[in-house]
Coordinates of C-alpha atoms and ligand atoms in Angstrom, one line a residue:
M16 CA 19.5 -14.3 -24.7
A17 CA 16.3 -13.8 -22.8
G18 CA 16.7 -17.1 -20.8
P19 CA 20.1 -16.6 -19.2
S20 CA 19.6 -12.9 -18.5
R21 CA 16.3 -13.5 -16.8
K22 CA 17.9 -16.2 -14.6
T23 CA 20.7 -13.8 -13.5
W24 CA 18.2 -11.0 -12.7
G25 CA 16.1 -13.5 -10.7
F26 CA 19.2 -14.4 -8.7
E27 CA 20.1 -10.8 -8.0
L28 CA 16.6 -10.0 -6.9
S29 CA 16.5 -12.9 -4.4
V30 CA 19.8 -11.7 -3.0
V31 CA 18.4 -8.3 -2.5
I32 CA 15.3 -9.6 -0.8
L33 CA 17.2 -12.1 1.4
G34 CA 19.5 -9.2 2.4
L35 CA 16.5 -7.0 3.3
L36 CA 15.0 -9.8 5.4
A37 CA 18.3 -10.4 7.1
L38 CA 18.6 -6.7 7.9
T39 CA 15.2 -6.4 9.3
Q40 CA 15.6 -9.6 11.3
Q41 CA 18.8 -8.2 12.7
S42 CA 17.0 -5.1 13.8
M43 CA 14.3 -7.2 15.4
Q44 CA 16.8 -9.3 17.2
Q45 CA 18.7 -6.2 18.5
S46 CA 15.3 -5.1 19.6
S47 CA 14.8 -7.8 22.1
K48 CA 17.8 -6.2 23.9
H49 CA 16.0 -2.8 23.7
P50 CA 12.5 -4.2 23.8
M51 CA 11.6 -3.2 20.2
H52 CA 8.9 -5.9 19.8
E53 CA 7.3 -4.4 22.9
L54 CA 7.6 -1.0 21.3
I55 CA 5.9 -2.1 18.1
Q56 CA 3.2 -3.7 20.2
R57 CA 2.8 -0.5 22.3
I58 CA 2.5 1.6 19.1
H59 CA -0.1 -0.8 17.8
N60 CA -2.0 -0.5 21.1
Q61 CA -2.2 3.3 20.6
G62 CA -4.8 2.5 18.0
P63 CA -4.6 2.6 14.2
F64 CA -2.3 5.4 13.1
F65 CA -1.3 7.2 10.0
G66 CA 2.0 6.4 8.2
L67 CA 3.7 9.6 7.2
V68 CA 6.3 9.2 4.5
L69 CA 8.4 12.4 4.2
G70 CA 10.4 13.2 1.1
S71 CA 13.5 14.7 2.6
D72 CA 15.3 16.3 5.6
A73 CA 13.6 19.6 4.7
D74 CA 10.2 18.0 5.1
E75 CA 11.2 16.5 8.5
R76 CA 12.4 19.9 9.7
A77 CA 9.1 21.4 8.7
L78 CA 7.1 18.6 10.5
L79 CA 9.2 19.0 13.7
A80 CA 8.7 22.8 13.5
N81 CA 4.9 22.5 13.2
N82 CA 3.3 22.8 16.6
A83 CA 0.6 20.2 15.8
F84 CA 3.2 17.4 15.8
K85 CA 4.0 15.9 19.2
N86 CA 7.1 13.7 19.1
I87 CA 6.8 10.9 21.7
G88 CA 10.5 10.1 21.2
E89 CA 10.1 6.5 20.3
I90 CA 12.2 5.4 17.3
I91 CA 12.3 2.0 15.6
E92 CA 15.0 1.4 13.0
L93 CA 14.5 -1.1 10.2
A94 CA 16.8 -1.6 7.2
G95 CA 18.4 1.8 7.9
R96 CA 15.2 3.7 8.1
K97 CA 14.0 5.4 11.3
F98 CA 10.3 5.1 12.1
N99 CA 9.4 7.8 14.6
A100 CA 6.2 7.6 16.7
G101 CA 4.2 10.7 17.6
T102 CA 0.8 12.3 17.5
I103 CA -0.9 15.0 15.4
N104 CA -4.2 16.4 16.7
G105 CA -4.7 13.5 19.0
S106 CA -4.2 10.9 16.2
S107 CA -1.2 8.5 16.4
V108 CA 1.3 8.8 13.6
I109 CA 4.5 7.2 12.6
Y110 CA 6.8 9.2 10.3
V111 CA 9.7 8.0 8.3
K112 CA 11.8 9.5 5.5
A113 CA 11.5 7.9 2.1
G114 CA 15.2 8.1 1.4
D115 CA 17.2 9.6 -1.4
G116 CA 17.0 8.2 -5.0
P117 CA 16.4 6.1 -6.8
S118 CA 12.7 5.8 -6.1
I119 CA 13.0 2.1 -5.3
N120 CA 14.2 3.4 -1.9
A121 CA 10.9 5.1 -1.3
A122 CA 9.1 1.9 -2.3
I123 CA 11.2 -0.2 0.2
T124 CA 10.4 2.4 2.9
A125 CA 6.7 2.3 2.2
Q126 CA 6.7 -1.5 2.1
L127 CA 8.4 -1.8 5.4
L128 CA 5.9 0.7 6.9
V129 CA 3.0 -1.4 5.6
I130 CA 4.4 -4.8 6.6
F131 CA 5.7 -3.9 10.1
F132 CA 3.2 -1.3 11.2
A133 CA 0.0 -1.9 9.3
P134 CA -1.0 1.8 9.1
K135 CA -4.6 2.8 8.3
G136 CA -3.1 4.7 5.4
I137 CA -0.1 6.4 3.9
I138 CA 0.3 10.2 3.8
H139 CA 3.2 11.3 1.6
I140 CA 4.6 14.8 2.3
G141 CA 7.2 16.0 -0.2
R142 CA 8.4 18.5 -2.8
A143 CA 8.0 18.7 -6.5
G144 CA 8.8 20.9 -9.5
T145 CA 5.9 22.4 -11.4
V146 CA 5.6 22.1 -15.2
N147 CA 2.3 24.0 -15.1
D148 CA 2.9 27.8 -15.3
S149 CA -0.3 28.5 -13.3
L150 CA 1.3 27.0 -10.2
S151 CA 3.8 28.9 -8.0
I152 CA 6.5 28.0 -5.5
G153 CA 4.9 27.4 -2.1
D154 CA 1.6 26.0 -3.5
V155 CA 0.5 22.5 -2.4
V156 CA -0.8 20.0 -4.9
V157 CA -3.0 17.0 -3.8
P158 CA -2.9 15.0 -7.1
K159 CA -5.8 12.8 -8.1
E160 CA -3.5 10.5 -10.1
V161 CA 0.2 10.1 -10.7
G162 CA 1.9 8.7 -13.8
F163 CA 5.3 7.1 -13.6
L164 CA 7.3 8.6 -16.6
G165 CA 10.5 6.6 -16.1
N166 CA 9.5 3.3 -17.8
W167 CA 10.7 3.8 -21.3
K168 CA 10.8 1.7 -24.5
W169 CA 13.3 3.1 -26.9
L170 CA 12.1 3.1 -30.5
R171 CA 13.6 3.7 -33.9
G172 CA 12.3 6.7 -35.9
K173 CA 9.4 8.9 -34.7
R174 CA 6.9 6.4 -33.4
G175 CA 7.3 7.2 -29.7
Q176 CA 5.8 10.1 -27.9
L177 CA 9.1 11.9 -27.3
V178 CA 10.8 12.4 -30.6
F179 CA 14.4 13.6 -30.1
G180 CA 14.8 15.1 -33.6
E181 CA 12.0 17.5 -32.8
Y182 CA 14.4 19.2 -30.4
N183 CA 17.3 19.7 -32.8
T184 CA 18.5 23.3 -33.2
P185 CA 18.3 25.5 -35.1
A186 CA 15.6 23.5 -36.8
P187 CA 13.8 20.2 -36.0
G188 CA 14.9 17.1 -38.1
G189 CA 16.0 13.5 -37.6
N190 CA 18.7 12.3 -35.3
L191 CA 20.2 9.0 -34.1
L192 CA 18.4 8.9 -30.8
G193 CA 15.0 8.1 -32.4
S194 CA 12.1 8.3 -29.9
I195 CA 10.8 7.1 -26.6
S196 CA 7.5 5.4 -25.9
F197 CA 6.3 5.8 -22.2
Q198 CA 5.2 2.4 -20.8
P199 CA 2.5 1.8 -18.2
T200 CA 3.3 0.5 -14.8
T201 CA 2.6 -3.2 -13.9
L202 CA 0.5 -3.5 -10.8
Y203 CA 0.5 -6.7 -8.7
A204 CA -2.2 -6.8 -6.0
T205 CA -3.5 -9.4 -3.6
G206 CA -6.3 -11.5 -5.1
K207 CA -6.0 -9.9 -8.5
N208 CA -4.3 -10.8 -11.8
K209 CA -1.5 -8.5 -12.7
T210 CA -2.6 -5.5 -14.7
T211 CA -0.9 -2.6 -16.4
I212 CA -2.0 0.9 -15.5
F213 CA -0.7 4.3 -16.5
W214 CA -2.3 6.7 -14.1
L215 CA -2.0 5.5 -10.5
P216 CA -5.1 6.7 -8.6
L217 CA -5.1 8.1 -5.1
T218 CA -7.7 7.0 -2.6
S219 CA -11.0 8.7 -3.5
D220 CA -12.5 9.2 0.0
W221 CA -9.3 10.8 1.2
L222 CA -9.2 13.1 -1.9
E223 CA -12.8 14.1 -1.0
A224 CA -11.8 14.9 2.6
A225 CA -8.7 16.9 1.3
S226 CA -10.9 18.9 -1.1
Q227 CA -12.6 20.5 2.0
L228 CA -9.3 22.1 2.9
E229 CA -9.2 24.6 0.0
N230 CA -9.5 27.6 2.4
L231 CA -6.7 26.6 4.6
E232 CA -4.3 29.5 5.1
L233 CA -0.8 28.7 3.9
E234 CA 2.5 30.4 4.7
Q235 CA 3.4 33.2 2.4
C236 CA 6.6 34.6 4.0
I237 CA 10.0 33.2 5.0
S238 CA 10.8 36.1 7.2
K239 CA 9.0 39.2 8.5
D240 CA 9.7 41.2 5.4
K241 CA 10.3 38.5 2.7
C242 CA 7.0 37.4 1.3
L243 CA 5.7 35.9 -1.9
P244 CA 3.6 38.4 -3.9
K245 CA 0.5 36.1 -3.7
A246 CA -0.7 33.7 -1.0
P247 CA 0.0 30.0 -1.8
V248 CA -3.0 27.8 -2.4
I249 CA -3.9 24.1 -2.2
L250 CA -4.8 22.6 -5.6
N251 CA -6.9 19.5 -5.9
G252 CA -7.8 17.3 -8.9
L253 CA -4.5 17.8 -10.9
R254 CA -2.3 15.1 -12.4
A255 CA 1.2 14.6 -11.2
S256 CA 4.2 12.7 -12.7
S257 CA 7.0 10.9 -11.1
S258 CA 10.3 9.3 -12.3
D259 CA 13.8 8.7 -11.3
I260 CA 14.9 11.9 -13.1
Y261 CA 15.5 15.3 -11.4
I262 CA 14.2 17.5 -14.2
Q263 CA 15.6 21.0 -14.8
N264 CA 14.9 21.4 -18.5
K265 CA 12.5 23.8 -20.2
A266 CA 11.9 21.7 -23.3
Y267 CA 11.2 18.5 -21.4
R268 CA 9.0 20.3 -18.8
E269 CA 6.9 21.7 -21.7
F270 CA 6.7 18.2 -23.2
I271 CA 5.4 16.7 -20.0
Y272 CA 2.8 19.3 -19.5
K273 CA 1.5 19.1 -23.1
Q274 CA 1.8 15.3 -23.6
F275 CA 0.5 14.1 -20.2
K276 CA -1.4 17.1 -18.9
A277 CA 0.6 16.6 -15.6
S278 CA 1.3 19.6 -13.4
T279 CA 4.2 18.4 -11.3
V280 CA 7.3 16.3 -11.5
D281 CA 8.7 14.4 -8.5
T282 CA 10.9 11.4 -7.7
Q283 CA 9.0 9.5 -5.0
S284 CA 5.2 9.6 -5.2
A285 CA 4.6 6.9 -7.8
A286 CA 6.8 4.4 -5.9
E287 CA 4.8 4.8 -2.7
I288 CA 1.4 4.8 -4.5
L289 CA 2.3 1.5 -6.2
V290 CA 3.1 0.0 -2.8
A291 CA -0.2 1.2 -1.4
L292 CA -2.2 -0.1 -4.4
S293 CA -0.5 -3.5 -4.2
S294 CA -1.3 -3.8 -0.5
D295 CA -4.8 -2.2 -0.7
V296 CA -3.8 0.6 1.8
P297 CA -5.3 4.1 1.4
I298 CA -2.8 6.8 0.3
I299 CA -2.8 10.5 -0.3
V300 CA 0.0 12.8 -1.4
F301 CA 0.7 16.4 -0.4
T302 CA 3.4 18.0 -2.6
G303 CA 4.7 21.4 -2.1
I304 CA 6.0 23.2 -5.1
S305 CA 9.7 24.0 -4.6
N306 CA 11.0 24.7 -8.1
T307 CA 9.9 25.1 -11.7
A308 CA 11.8 22.1 -13.3
G309 CA 13.6 24.5 -15.6
G310 CA 11.0 27.2 -16.1
S311 CA 10.9 30.6 -14.5
S312 CA 13.6 31.2 -11.9
S313 CA 11.7 33.8 -9.8
H314 CA 11.0 33.1 -6.2
T315 CA 13.4 30.1 -6.0
S316 CA 14.6 31.4 -2.6
F317 CA 11.1 30.5 -1.2
S318 CA 11.5 26.8 -1.8
D319 CA 11.4 25.9 1.9
L320 CA 7.7 27.1 1.9
A321 CA 7.1 24.0 -0.1
S322 CA 7.8 21.7 2.9
V323 CA 6.2 24.1 5.4
N324 CA 3.0 24.2 3.4
A325 CA 2.8 20.5 2.5
V326 CA 3.2 19.7 6.2
K327 CA 0.5 22.3 7.1
A328 CA -1.9 20.8 4.6
A329 CA -1.2 17.2 5.8
V330 CA -1.7 18.3 9.4
A331 CA -5.1 19.8 8.6
F332 CA -6.0 16.7 6.7
I333 CA -5.2 14.5 9.7
A334 CA -7.2 16.8 12.0
A335 CA -10.1 16.4 9.6
V336 CA -10.1 12.6 9.1
G337 CA -8.3 11.5 12.2
N338 CA -11.2 11.5 14.6
S339 CA -13.8 10.2 12.1
N340 CA -14.2 6.6 11.2
S341 CA -14.1 7.3 7.4
S342 CA -10.5 6.3 7.0
L343 CA -11.2 3.0 8.5
E344 CA -14.1 2.4 6.2
V345 CA -11.8 3.1 3.3
A346 CA -9.3 0.6 4.6
D347 CA -12.1 -2.1 4.6
N348 CA -13.0 -1.8 0.9
Ligands
NAG420 C1 -7.7 19.1 16.2 O1 -8.2 19.8 15.1 C2 -9.5 20.4 15.3 C3 -10.0 20.9 13.9 O2 -9.0 21.6 13.3 C4 -9.4 21.4 16.3 O3 -10.6 22.1 16.6 C5 -8.9 20.8 17.6 O4 -8.6 21.8 18.6 C6 -7.6 20.0 17.4 N1 -7.3 19.2 18.6 C7 -6.0 19.1 19.0 C8 -5.9 18.2 20.2 O5 -5.0 19.6 18.5
NAG421 C1 -7.2 -14.2 -13.7 O1 -7.1 -14.5 -15.1 C2 -7.6 -15.8 -15.4 C3 -7.2 -16.2 -16.8 O2 -7.6 -15.2 -17.7 C4 -9.1 -15.9 -15.1 O3 -9.6 -17.2 -15.3 C5 -9.3 -15.5 -13.6 O4 -10.7 -15.5 -13.4 C6 -8.7 -14.2 -13.3 N1 -8.7 -13.9 -11.9 C7 -9.2 -12.8 -11.3 C8 -9.1 -12.7 -9.8 O5 -9.5 -11.9 -12.0
NAG422 C1 -2.7 23.9 -14.4 O1 -3.0 24.5 -13.2 C2 -4.2 25.3 -13.2 C3 -4.4 26.0 -11.9 O2 -4.7 25.2 -10.9 C4 -5.4 24.4 -13.5 O3 -6.6 25.1 -13.6 C5 -5.1 23.7 -14.9 O4 -6.2 22.8 -15.1 C6 -3.8 23.0 -14.8 N1 -3.5 22.4 -16.1 C7 -3.7 21.0 -16.3 C8 -3.3 20.6 -17.7 O5 -4.1 20.3 -15.5
NAG423 C1 -16.1 5.3 15.5 O1 -16.5 3.9 15.6 C2 -16.6 3.4 16.9 C3 -17.0 2.0 16.9 O2 -17.9 1.6 15.9 C4 -17.7 4.3 17.7 O3 -17.8 3.8 19.0 C5 -17.2 5.8 17.6 O4 -18.2 6.6 18.2 C6 -17.0 6.2 16.2 N1 -16.4 7.6 16.2 C7 -16.9 8.5 15.4 C8 -16.2 9.9 15.6 O5 -17.7 8.4 14.6

């Protein structure tokens, strides 16, 4: 069984990759009509820049509404993604939207960014649900590590970490679904043997720089008289989780918090971190809390503050590291 199915999968994968190459080549060829090669070259000439990967349209709206971002109106389209050139605080940036699910779309976007534009690092700006009751909508989490919780091995009985029978009502017991064991992520990286890793680390020098932003003032109001009871904050040093699942379930949210000590759930960050680790590119993640993944439903109307504040934190981060050489030192290690 394993032999033939492996062959089929290999074939499908190569079709996907050939398709992707064809798409990008097509864009590059079209570009010689509208001198896109020249454009990429010009962007490279503007010095090393940050690659901003935005989670969604809401994050793009928040970026465009932030006064620090200057759009220079140059757009390069590759494989259906628009790479937009601009500046923040005098540093060159290129932003692109990760794309909707599954998270493989975010990985493709990040990989295109790395291959075609060689950014000095990736800054992810997005939204997440919180599974940690100490966090509130509008807060920004800068995780120190992210676990991918979508790589499952289904087991008989109760050997896995998530045992379905424990969630039977009215009383826990056995059931036919058995249990799930959460598998680590396989990491392929240049010059290294493949390894497996559960907690994907973010770039330590960048985390250090971000930890200086704790006193940054974040937005608390969505209109003059509609404000959160308490000012949102930036939280460093927490764990995040990522998967291809949009979670709105109280029992599963509590499981993630207890089992993994993760504070947030999102659907993009792990994919982008994996790309960055594979290519040895620095990466940091700014996630705004937009929902509670099935917990308390208060303050849900403030979810747009998640994007506004994640952008605000990322802009302050770029202002802090953009004009120093520290980010380049990171890229060299
Ligand atoms: C860049 O950010 C620094 C620090 O926040 C600030 O003092 C400076 O005025 C900003 N410069 C520009 C061009 O926005
Ligand atoms: C990869 O693994 C092989 C076999 O275990 C070992 O000989 C080699 O040194 C490893 N290479 C690296 C770069 O770690
Ligand atoms: C939940 O968030 C609070 C507030 O930031 C933090 O102190 C706590 O360590 C977090 N819990 C876990 C398990 O990380
Ligand atoms: C960054 O490095 C360049 C070249 O080494 C140097 O000329 C420049 O002064 C440095 N800038 C800062 C802000 O340290």
